[in-house]
Short mmCIF file of C-alpha atoms and ligand atoms in Angstrom, two decimals:
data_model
loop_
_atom_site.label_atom_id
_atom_site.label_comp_id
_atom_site.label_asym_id
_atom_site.label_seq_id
_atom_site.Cartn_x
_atom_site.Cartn_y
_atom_site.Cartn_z
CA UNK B 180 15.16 76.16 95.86
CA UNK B 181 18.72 76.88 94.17
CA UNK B 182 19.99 75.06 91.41
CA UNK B 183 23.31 73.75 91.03
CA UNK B 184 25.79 72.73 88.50
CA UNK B 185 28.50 70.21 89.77
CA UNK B 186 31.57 70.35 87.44
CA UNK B 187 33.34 67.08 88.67
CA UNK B 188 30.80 65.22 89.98
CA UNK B 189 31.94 61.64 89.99
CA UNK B 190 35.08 62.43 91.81
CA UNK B 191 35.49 62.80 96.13
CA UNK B 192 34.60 66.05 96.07
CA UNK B 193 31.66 65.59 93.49
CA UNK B 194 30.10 62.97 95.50
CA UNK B 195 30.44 64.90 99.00
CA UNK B 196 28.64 67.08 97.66
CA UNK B 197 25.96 65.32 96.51
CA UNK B 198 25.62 63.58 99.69
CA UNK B 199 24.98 66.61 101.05
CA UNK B 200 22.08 67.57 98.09
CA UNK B 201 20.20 64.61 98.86
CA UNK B 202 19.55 65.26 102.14
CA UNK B 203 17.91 68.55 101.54
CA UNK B 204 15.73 67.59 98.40
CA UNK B 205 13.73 70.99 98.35
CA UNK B 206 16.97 73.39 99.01
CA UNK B 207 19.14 72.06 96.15
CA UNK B 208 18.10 71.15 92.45
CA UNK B 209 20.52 69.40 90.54
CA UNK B 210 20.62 71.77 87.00
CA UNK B 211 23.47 69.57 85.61
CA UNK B 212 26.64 66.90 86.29
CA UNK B 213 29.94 66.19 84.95
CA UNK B 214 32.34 63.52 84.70
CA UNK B 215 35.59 62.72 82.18
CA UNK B 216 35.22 59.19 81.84
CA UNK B 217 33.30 57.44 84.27
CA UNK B 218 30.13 56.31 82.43
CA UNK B 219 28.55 54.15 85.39
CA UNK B 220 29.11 56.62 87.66
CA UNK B 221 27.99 59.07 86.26
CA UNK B 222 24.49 57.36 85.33
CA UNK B 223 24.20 56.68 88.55
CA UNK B 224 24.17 59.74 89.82
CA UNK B 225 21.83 60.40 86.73
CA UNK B 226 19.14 58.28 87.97
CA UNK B 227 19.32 59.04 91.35
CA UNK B 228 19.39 63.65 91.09
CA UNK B 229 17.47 63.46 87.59
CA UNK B 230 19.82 66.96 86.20
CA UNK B 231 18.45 68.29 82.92
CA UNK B 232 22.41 67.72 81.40
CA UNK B 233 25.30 65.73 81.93
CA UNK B 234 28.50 66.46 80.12
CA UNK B 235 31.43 63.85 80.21
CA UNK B 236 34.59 65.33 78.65
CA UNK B 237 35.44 62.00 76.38
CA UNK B 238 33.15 61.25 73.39
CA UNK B 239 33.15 58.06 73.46
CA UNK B 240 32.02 57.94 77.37
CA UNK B 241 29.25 60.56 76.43
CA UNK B 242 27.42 58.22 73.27
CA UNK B 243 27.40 55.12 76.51
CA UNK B 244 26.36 57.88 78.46
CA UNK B 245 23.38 58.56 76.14
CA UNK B 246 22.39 55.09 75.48
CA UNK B 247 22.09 54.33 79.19
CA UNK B 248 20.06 57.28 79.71
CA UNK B 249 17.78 56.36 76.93
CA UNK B 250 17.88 52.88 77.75
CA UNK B 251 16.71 54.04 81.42
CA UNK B 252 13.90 56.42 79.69
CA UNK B 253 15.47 59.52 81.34
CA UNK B 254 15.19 63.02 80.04
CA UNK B 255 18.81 64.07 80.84
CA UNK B 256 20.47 65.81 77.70
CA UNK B 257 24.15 64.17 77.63
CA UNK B 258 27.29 66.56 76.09
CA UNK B 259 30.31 66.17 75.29
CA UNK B 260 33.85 68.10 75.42
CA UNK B 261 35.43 70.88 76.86
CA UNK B 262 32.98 73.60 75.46
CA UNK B 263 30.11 71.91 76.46
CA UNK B 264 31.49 72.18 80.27
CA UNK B 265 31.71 75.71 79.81
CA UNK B 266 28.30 76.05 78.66
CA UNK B 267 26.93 74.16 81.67
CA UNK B 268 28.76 76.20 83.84
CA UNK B 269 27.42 78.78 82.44
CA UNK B 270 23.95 78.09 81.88
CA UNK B 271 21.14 80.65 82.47
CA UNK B 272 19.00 78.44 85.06
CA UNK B 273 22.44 77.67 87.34
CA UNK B 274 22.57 79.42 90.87
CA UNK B 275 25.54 77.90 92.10
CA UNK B 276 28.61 75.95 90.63
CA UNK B 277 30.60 73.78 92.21
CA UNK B 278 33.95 73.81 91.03
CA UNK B 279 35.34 70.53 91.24
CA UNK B 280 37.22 69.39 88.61
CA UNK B 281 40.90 68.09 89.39
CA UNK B 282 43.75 70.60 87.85
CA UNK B 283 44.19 72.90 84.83
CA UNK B 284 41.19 71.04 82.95
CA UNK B 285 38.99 72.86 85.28
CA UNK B 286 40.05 76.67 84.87
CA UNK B 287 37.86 77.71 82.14
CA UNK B 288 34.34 75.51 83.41
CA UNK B 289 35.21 77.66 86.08
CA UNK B 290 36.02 80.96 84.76
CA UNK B 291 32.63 80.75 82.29
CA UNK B 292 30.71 80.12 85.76
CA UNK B 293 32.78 83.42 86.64
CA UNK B 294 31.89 85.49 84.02
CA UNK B 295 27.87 84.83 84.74
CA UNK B 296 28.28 86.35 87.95
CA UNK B 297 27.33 82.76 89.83
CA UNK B 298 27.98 82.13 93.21
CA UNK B 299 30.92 79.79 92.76
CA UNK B 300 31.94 76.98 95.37
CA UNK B 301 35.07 76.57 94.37
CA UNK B 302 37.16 73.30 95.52
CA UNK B 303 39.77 73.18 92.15
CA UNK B 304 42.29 75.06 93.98
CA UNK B 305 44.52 74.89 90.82
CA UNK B 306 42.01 77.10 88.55
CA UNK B 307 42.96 79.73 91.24
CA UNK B 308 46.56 79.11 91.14
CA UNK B 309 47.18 79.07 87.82
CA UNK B 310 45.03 82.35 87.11
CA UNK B 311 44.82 84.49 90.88
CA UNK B 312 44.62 87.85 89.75
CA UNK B 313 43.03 87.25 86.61
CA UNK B 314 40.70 85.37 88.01
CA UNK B 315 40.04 87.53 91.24
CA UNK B 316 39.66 90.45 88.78
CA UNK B 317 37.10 88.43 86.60
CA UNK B 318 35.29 87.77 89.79
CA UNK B 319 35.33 91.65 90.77
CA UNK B 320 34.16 92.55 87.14
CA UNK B 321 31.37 89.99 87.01
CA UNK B 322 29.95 90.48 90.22
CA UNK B 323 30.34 86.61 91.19
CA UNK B 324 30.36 85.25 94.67
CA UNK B 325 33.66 83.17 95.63
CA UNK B 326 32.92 80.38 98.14
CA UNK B 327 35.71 78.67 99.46
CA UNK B 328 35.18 74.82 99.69
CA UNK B 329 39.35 73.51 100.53
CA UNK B 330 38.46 73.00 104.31
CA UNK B 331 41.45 75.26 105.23
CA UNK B 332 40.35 78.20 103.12
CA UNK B 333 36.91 77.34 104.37
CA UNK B 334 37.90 77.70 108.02
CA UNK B 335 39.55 81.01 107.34
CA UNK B 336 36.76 82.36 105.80
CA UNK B 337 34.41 81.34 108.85
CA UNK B 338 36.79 82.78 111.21
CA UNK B 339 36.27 85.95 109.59
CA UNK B 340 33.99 89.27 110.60
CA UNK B 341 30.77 88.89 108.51
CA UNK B 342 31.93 92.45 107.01
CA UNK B 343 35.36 91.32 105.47
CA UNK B 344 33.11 87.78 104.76
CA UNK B 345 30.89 89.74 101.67
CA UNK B 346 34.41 90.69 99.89
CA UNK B 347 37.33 88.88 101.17
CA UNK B 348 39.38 89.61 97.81
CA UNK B 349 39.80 93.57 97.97
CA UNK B 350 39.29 94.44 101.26
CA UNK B 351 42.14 94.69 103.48
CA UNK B 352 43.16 92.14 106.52
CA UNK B 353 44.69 94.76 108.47
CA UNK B 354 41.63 96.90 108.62
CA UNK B 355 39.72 94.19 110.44
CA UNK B 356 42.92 93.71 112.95
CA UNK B 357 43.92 90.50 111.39
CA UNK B 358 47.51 89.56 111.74
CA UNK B 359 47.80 86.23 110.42
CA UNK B 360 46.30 83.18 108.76
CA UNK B 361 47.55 80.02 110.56
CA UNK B 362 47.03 77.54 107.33
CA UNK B 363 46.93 73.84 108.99
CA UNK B 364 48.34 70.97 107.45
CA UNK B 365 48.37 66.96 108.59
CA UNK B 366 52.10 66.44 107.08
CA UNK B 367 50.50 63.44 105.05
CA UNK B 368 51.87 59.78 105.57
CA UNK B 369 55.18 60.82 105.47
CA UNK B 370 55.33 63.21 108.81
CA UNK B 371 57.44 60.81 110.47
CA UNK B 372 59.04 58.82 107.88
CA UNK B 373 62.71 58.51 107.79
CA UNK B 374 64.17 60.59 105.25
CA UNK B 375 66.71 58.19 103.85
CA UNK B 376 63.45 56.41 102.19
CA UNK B 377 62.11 58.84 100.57
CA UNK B 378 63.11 57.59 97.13
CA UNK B 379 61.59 54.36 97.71
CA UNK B 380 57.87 55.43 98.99
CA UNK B 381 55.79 53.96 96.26
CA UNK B 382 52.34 55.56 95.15
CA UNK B 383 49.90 52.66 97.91
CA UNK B 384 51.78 54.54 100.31
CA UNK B 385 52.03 58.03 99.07
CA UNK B 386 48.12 57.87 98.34
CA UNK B 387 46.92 56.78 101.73
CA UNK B 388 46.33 59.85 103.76
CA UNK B 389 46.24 59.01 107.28
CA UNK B 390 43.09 61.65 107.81
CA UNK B 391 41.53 62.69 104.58
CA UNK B 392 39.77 60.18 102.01
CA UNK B 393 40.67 62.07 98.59
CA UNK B 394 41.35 61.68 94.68
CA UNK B 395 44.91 60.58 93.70
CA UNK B 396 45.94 63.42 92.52
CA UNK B 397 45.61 66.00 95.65
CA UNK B 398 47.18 62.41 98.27
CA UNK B 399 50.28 62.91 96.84
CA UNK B 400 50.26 66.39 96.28
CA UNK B 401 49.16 66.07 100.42
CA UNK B 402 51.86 63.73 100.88
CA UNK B 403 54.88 66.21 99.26
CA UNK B 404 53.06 68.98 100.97
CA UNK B 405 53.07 70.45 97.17
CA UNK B 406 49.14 70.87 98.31
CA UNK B 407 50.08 73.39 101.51
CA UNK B 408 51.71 75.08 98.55
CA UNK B 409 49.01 75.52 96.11
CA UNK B 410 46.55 76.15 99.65
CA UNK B 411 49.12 79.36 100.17
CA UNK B 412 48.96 80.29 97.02
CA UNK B 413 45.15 79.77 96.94
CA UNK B 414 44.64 82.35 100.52
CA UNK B 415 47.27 85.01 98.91
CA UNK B 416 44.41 85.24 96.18
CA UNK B 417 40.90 84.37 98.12
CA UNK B 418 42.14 87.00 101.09
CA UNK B 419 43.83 89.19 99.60
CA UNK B 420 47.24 89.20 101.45
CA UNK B 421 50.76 88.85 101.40
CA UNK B 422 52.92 85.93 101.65
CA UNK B 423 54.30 87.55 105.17
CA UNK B 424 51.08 87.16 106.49
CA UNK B 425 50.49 83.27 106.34
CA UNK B 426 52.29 80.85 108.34
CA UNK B 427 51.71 77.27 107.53
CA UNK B 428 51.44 75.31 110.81
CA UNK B 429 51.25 71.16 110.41
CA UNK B 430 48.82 70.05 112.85
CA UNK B 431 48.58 65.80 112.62
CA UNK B 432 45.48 65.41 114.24
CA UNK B 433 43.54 67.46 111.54
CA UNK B 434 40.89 68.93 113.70
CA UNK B 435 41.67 71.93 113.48
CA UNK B 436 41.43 73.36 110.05
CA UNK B 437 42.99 76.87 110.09
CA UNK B 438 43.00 79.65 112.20
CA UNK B 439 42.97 83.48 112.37
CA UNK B 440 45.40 85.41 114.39
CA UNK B 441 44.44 88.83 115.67
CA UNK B 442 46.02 91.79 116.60
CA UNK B 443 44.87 91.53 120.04
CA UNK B 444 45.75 88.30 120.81
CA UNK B 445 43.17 86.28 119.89
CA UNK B 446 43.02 83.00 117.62
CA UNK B 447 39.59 82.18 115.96
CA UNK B 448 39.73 78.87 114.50
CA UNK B 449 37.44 76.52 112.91
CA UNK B 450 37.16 72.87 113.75
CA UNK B 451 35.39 69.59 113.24
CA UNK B 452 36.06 66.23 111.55
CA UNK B 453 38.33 65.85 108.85
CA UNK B 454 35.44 65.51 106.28
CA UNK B 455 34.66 68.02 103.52
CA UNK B 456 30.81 67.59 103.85
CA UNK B 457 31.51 70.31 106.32
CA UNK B 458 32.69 72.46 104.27
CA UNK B 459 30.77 72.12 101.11
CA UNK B 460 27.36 72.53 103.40
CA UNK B 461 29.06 75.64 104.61
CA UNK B 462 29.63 76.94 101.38
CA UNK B 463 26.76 75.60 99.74
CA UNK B 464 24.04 77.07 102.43
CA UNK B 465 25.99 80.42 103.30
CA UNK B 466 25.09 82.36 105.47
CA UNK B 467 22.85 79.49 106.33
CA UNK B 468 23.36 76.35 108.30
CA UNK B 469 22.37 73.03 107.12
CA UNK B 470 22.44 69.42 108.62
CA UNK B 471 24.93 67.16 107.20
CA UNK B 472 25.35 63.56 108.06
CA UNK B 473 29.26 64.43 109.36
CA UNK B 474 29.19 62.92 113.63
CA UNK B 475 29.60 65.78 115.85
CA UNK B 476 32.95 66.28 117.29
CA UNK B 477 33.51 64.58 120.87
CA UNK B 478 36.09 66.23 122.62
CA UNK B 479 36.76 63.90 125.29
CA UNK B 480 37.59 61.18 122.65
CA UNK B 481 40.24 63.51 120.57
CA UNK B 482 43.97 63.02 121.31
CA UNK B 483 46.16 65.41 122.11
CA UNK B 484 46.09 68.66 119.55
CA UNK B 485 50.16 68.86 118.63
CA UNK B 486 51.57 71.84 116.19
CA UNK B 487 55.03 71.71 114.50
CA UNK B 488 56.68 73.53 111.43
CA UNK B 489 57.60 72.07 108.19
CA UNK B 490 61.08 70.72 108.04
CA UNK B 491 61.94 72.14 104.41
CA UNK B 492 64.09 68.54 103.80
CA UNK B 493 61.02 66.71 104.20
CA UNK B 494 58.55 68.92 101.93
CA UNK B 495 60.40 70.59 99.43
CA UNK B 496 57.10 71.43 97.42
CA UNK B 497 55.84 73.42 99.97
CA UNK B 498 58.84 75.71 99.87
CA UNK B 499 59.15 75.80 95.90
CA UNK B 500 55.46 76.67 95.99
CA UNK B 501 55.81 79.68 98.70
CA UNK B 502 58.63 81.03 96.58
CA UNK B 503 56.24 80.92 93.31
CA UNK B 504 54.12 82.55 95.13
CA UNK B 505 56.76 85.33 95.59
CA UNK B 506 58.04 85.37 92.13
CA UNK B 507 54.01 85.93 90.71
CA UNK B 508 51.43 84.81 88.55
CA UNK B 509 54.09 83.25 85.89
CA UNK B 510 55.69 81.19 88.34
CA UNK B 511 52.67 79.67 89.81
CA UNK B 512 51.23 78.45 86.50
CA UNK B 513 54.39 76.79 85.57
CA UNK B 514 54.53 75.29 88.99
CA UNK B 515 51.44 74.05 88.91
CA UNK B 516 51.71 72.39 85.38
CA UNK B 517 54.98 71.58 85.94
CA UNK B 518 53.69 69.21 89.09
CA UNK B 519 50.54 68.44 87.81
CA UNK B 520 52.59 66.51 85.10
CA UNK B 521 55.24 65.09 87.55
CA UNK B 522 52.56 63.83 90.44
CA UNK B 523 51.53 61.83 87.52
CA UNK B 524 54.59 60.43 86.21
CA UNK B 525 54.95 59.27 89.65
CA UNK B 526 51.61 57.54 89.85
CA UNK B 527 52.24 55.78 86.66
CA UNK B 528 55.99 54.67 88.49
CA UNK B 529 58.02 56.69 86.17
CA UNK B 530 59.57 58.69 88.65
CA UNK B 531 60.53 58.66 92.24
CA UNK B 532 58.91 60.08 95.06
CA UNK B 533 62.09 62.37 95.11
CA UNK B 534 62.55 63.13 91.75
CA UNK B 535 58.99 64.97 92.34
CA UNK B 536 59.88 68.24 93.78
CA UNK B 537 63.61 67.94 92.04
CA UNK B 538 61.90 67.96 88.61
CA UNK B 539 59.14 70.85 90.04
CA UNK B 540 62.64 72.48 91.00
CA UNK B 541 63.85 72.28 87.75
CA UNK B 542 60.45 74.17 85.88
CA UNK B 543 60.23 76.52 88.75
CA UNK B 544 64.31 77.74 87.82
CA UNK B 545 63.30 78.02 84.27
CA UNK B 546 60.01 79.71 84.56
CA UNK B 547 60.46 81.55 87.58
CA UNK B 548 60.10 85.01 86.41
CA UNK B 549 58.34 84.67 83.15
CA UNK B 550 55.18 86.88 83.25
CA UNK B 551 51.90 85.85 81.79
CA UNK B 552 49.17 88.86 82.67
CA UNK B 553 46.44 87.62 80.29
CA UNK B 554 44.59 84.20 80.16
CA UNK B 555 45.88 83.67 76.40
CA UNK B 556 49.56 83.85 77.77
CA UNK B 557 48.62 81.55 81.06
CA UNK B 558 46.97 79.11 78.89
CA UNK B 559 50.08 79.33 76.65
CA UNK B 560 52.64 79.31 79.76
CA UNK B 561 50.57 76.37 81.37
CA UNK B 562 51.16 74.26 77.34
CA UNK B 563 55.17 75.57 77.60
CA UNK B 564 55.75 74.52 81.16
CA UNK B 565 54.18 70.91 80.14
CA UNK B 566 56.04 70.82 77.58
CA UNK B 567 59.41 71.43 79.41
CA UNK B 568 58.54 68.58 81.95
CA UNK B 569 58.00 66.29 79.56
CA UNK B 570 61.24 66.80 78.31
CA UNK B 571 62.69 66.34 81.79
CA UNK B 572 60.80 63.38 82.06
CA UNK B 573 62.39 61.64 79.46
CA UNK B 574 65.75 62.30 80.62
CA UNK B 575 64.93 60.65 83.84
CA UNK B 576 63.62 57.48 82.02
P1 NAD R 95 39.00 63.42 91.98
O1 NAD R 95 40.15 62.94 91.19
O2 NAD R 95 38.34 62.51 92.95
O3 NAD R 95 37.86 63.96 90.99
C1 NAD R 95 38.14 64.80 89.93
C2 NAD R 95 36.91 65.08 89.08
O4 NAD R 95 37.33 65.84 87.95
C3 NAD R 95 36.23 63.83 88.53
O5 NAD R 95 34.85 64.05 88.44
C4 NAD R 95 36.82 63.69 87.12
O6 NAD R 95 35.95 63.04 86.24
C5 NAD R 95 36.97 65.16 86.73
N1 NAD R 95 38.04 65.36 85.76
C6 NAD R 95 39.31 64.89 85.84
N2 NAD R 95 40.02 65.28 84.76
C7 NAD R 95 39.17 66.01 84.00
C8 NAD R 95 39.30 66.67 82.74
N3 NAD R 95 40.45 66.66 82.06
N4 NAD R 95 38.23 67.33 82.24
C9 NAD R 95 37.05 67.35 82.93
N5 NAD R 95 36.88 66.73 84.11
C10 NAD R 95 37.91 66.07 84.64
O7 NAD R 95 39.49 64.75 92.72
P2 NAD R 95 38.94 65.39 94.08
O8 NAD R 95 39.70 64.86 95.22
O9 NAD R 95 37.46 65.39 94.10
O10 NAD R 95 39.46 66.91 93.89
C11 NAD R 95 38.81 67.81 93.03
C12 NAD R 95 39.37 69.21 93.28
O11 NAD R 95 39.05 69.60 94.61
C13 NAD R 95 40.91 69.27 93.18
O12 NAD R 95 41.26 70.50 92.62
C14 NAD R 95 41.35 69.21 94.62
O13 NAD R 95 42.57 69.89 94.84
C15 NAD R 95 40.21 69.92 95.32
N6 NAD R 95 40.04 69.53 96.73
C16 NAD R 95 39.73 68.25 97.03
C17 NAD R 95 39.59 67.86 98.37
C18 NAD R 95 39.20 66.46 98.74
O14 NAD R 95 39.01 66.19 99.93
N7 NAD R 95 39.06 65.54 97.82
C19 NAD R 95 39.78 68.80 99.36
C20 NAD R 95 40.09 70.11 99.02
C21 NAD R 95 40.23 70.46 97.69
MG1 MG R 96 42.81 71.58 101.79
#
């Protein structure tokens, strides 16, 4: 029996998840949930797993939170607030954490999980963009297992020898004869789309992957490609390599979910339906295999497998988020805030679909070669680069 913390539970990720738990009651115990604002969702999940805590990040949510549990005669202990997250993360009794709060918020849930030396699942790709070496090194230090739950990073990993698999973040990809990762993308919605309306896609459409049911957030970041981005920065840290050595390859179909090149010629990749229960019970029963509830591929019923490369007109993001990834760890916080804070202007129809990457553009010219090296000067950089878009933001409006 391990016990698990879920940071994020009541989002997509959060409930794959614990789709998964409940089909393997005596594997998994549920130490603890959390949610920002979604009270009934939350107690939901509350009376189904039965966790010892629940933390939802607004107070208010929390004391409804409470009185349903109390209500209900449940013995769950509800917290509140960002330090209470960290303190679940990091609780004595957790095995494993799943990472899987959306953005920023989630970095230091995730880093406090870090610093017990827990076996981390992590899914909130941005904690690891905003932080890489930091937060490799803190992983080093602590002794903490890194699981990777984004299906492509998931793919690579399986697609690895089980040697370079117990310590992907120091040892070297050349030593094992590996001379690429092949990072597969759908394109989003917008593969096809006629460039002329781009300015004019409205957030129904941006949202609606064709493939991949997620949270708002990561569908548009999918749709701009800005999520291919934050995935390359994301394998630069988790495998330890250059930015030479990936190649992002869009793939429609998303069967395939990444691949390994070798030096010999060959290409391991991993495949299966586009649905992250695969993934998480990877992650969450390595070097086990569990069942999940995902249908079994059937290859006579799969259309064609096609492969193109990303026109950099049609995903801009991708390309400002490769170059951050050049410029360093500076450049990729303030790329990530800078976009976390545009995606939602654009949800809330204050910007263009356009005006996306031309205002991540703008934060990535300014910030470009700042350098923050500590996680006080990160967590500053992340505040400065909001800051600046906000500014931006108004000038658009
Ligand atoms: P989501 O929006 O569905 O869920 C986000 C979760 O984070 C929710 O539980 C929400 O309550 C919580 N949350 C949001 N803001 C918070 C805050 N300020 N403080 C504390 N908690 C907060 O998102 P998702 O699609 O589940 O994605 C979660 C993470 O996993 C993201 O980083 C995403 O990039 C990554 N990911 C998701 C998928 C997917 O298929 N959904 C695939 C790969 C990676
Ligand atoms: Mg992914």
């Amino acid at each position: 029996m391990r016990t698990l913390v879920i940071l994020g539970a009541t989002g997509s990720i959060g409930c794959s998840t614990l789709d998964v738990v409940a089909m393997h009651p005596d594997d998994y115990q549920v130490l603890g949930l959390t949610g920002a604002t979604q009270v009934d969702k939350l107690f939901a999940q509350i009376q189904q797993f039965k966790p010892r805590y629940a933390v939802m990040t607004d107070t208010q949510a929390a004391d409804q939170l409470r009185q349903l549990v109390k209500d209900a005669n449940l013995s769950t202990e509800v917290y509140s607030g960002a330090q209470a997250l960290c303190d679940l993360a990091a609780h004595p009794d957790a095995d494993m954490v799943m990472a899987a709060i959306v953005g920023a918020a989630g970095l230091l849930p995730t880093l406090a999980a870090v610093e017990q030396g827990k076996t981390v699942l992590l899914a909130n790709k941005e904690a690891l963009v905003m932080s890489g070496e930091l937060f490799i090194n803190k992983v080093q230090q602590y002794g903490a297992t890194l699981l990777p739950i984004d299906s492509e990073h998931n793919a690579i990993f399986q697609c690895l020898p089980a040697q370079l698999q117990q310590n992907t973040a120091t040892q070297k990809l050349s030593d094992f004869g590996i001379s690429k990762l092949l990072l597969t993308g759908s394109g989003g919605p917008f593969l096809r789309k006629d460039l002329t309306e781009f300015s004019a896609i409205t957030p129904a459409q941006a949202v609606a992957h064709p493939n991949w049911v997620m949270g708002q957030k990561i569908s548009v970041d999918s749709a701009t490609m800005m999520n291919k981005g934050l995935e390359f920065i994301e394998a630069r840290w988790l495998f330890n390599c250059a930015a030479d050595d990936i190649q992002v390859v869009i793939h429609p179909q998303s069967i395939i979910h990444s691949m390994v090149q070798y030096t010999d010629g060959s290409v391991l990749a991993q495949l299966g339906q586009p649905d992250m229960r695969t993934p998480i019970a990877h992650a969450l029963a390595f070097p086990k295999r569990i069942q999940t509830q995902v249908k079994p591929l059937n290859f006579f019923e799969l259309a064609d497998f096609s492969f193109s490369e990303p026109e950099p007109a049609r995903y801009p993001n991708l390309y400002l988020a490769i170059a951050a990834c050049g410029y360093g760890q500076g450049a990729t916080t303030a790329l990530n805030a800078a976009n976390e804070m545009t995606v939602a202007a654009f949800l809330a129809g204050q910007i263009s679909f356009t005006d996306i990457a031309l205002l991540n553009e703008k934060a990535l010219e300014r910030f470009a070669t700042i350098k923050a090296p500590d996680l006080e000067s990160i967590l500053a950089l992340d505040q400065e680069a909001r800051m600046f878009m906000q500014d931006q933001l108004r000038k658009v409006n």
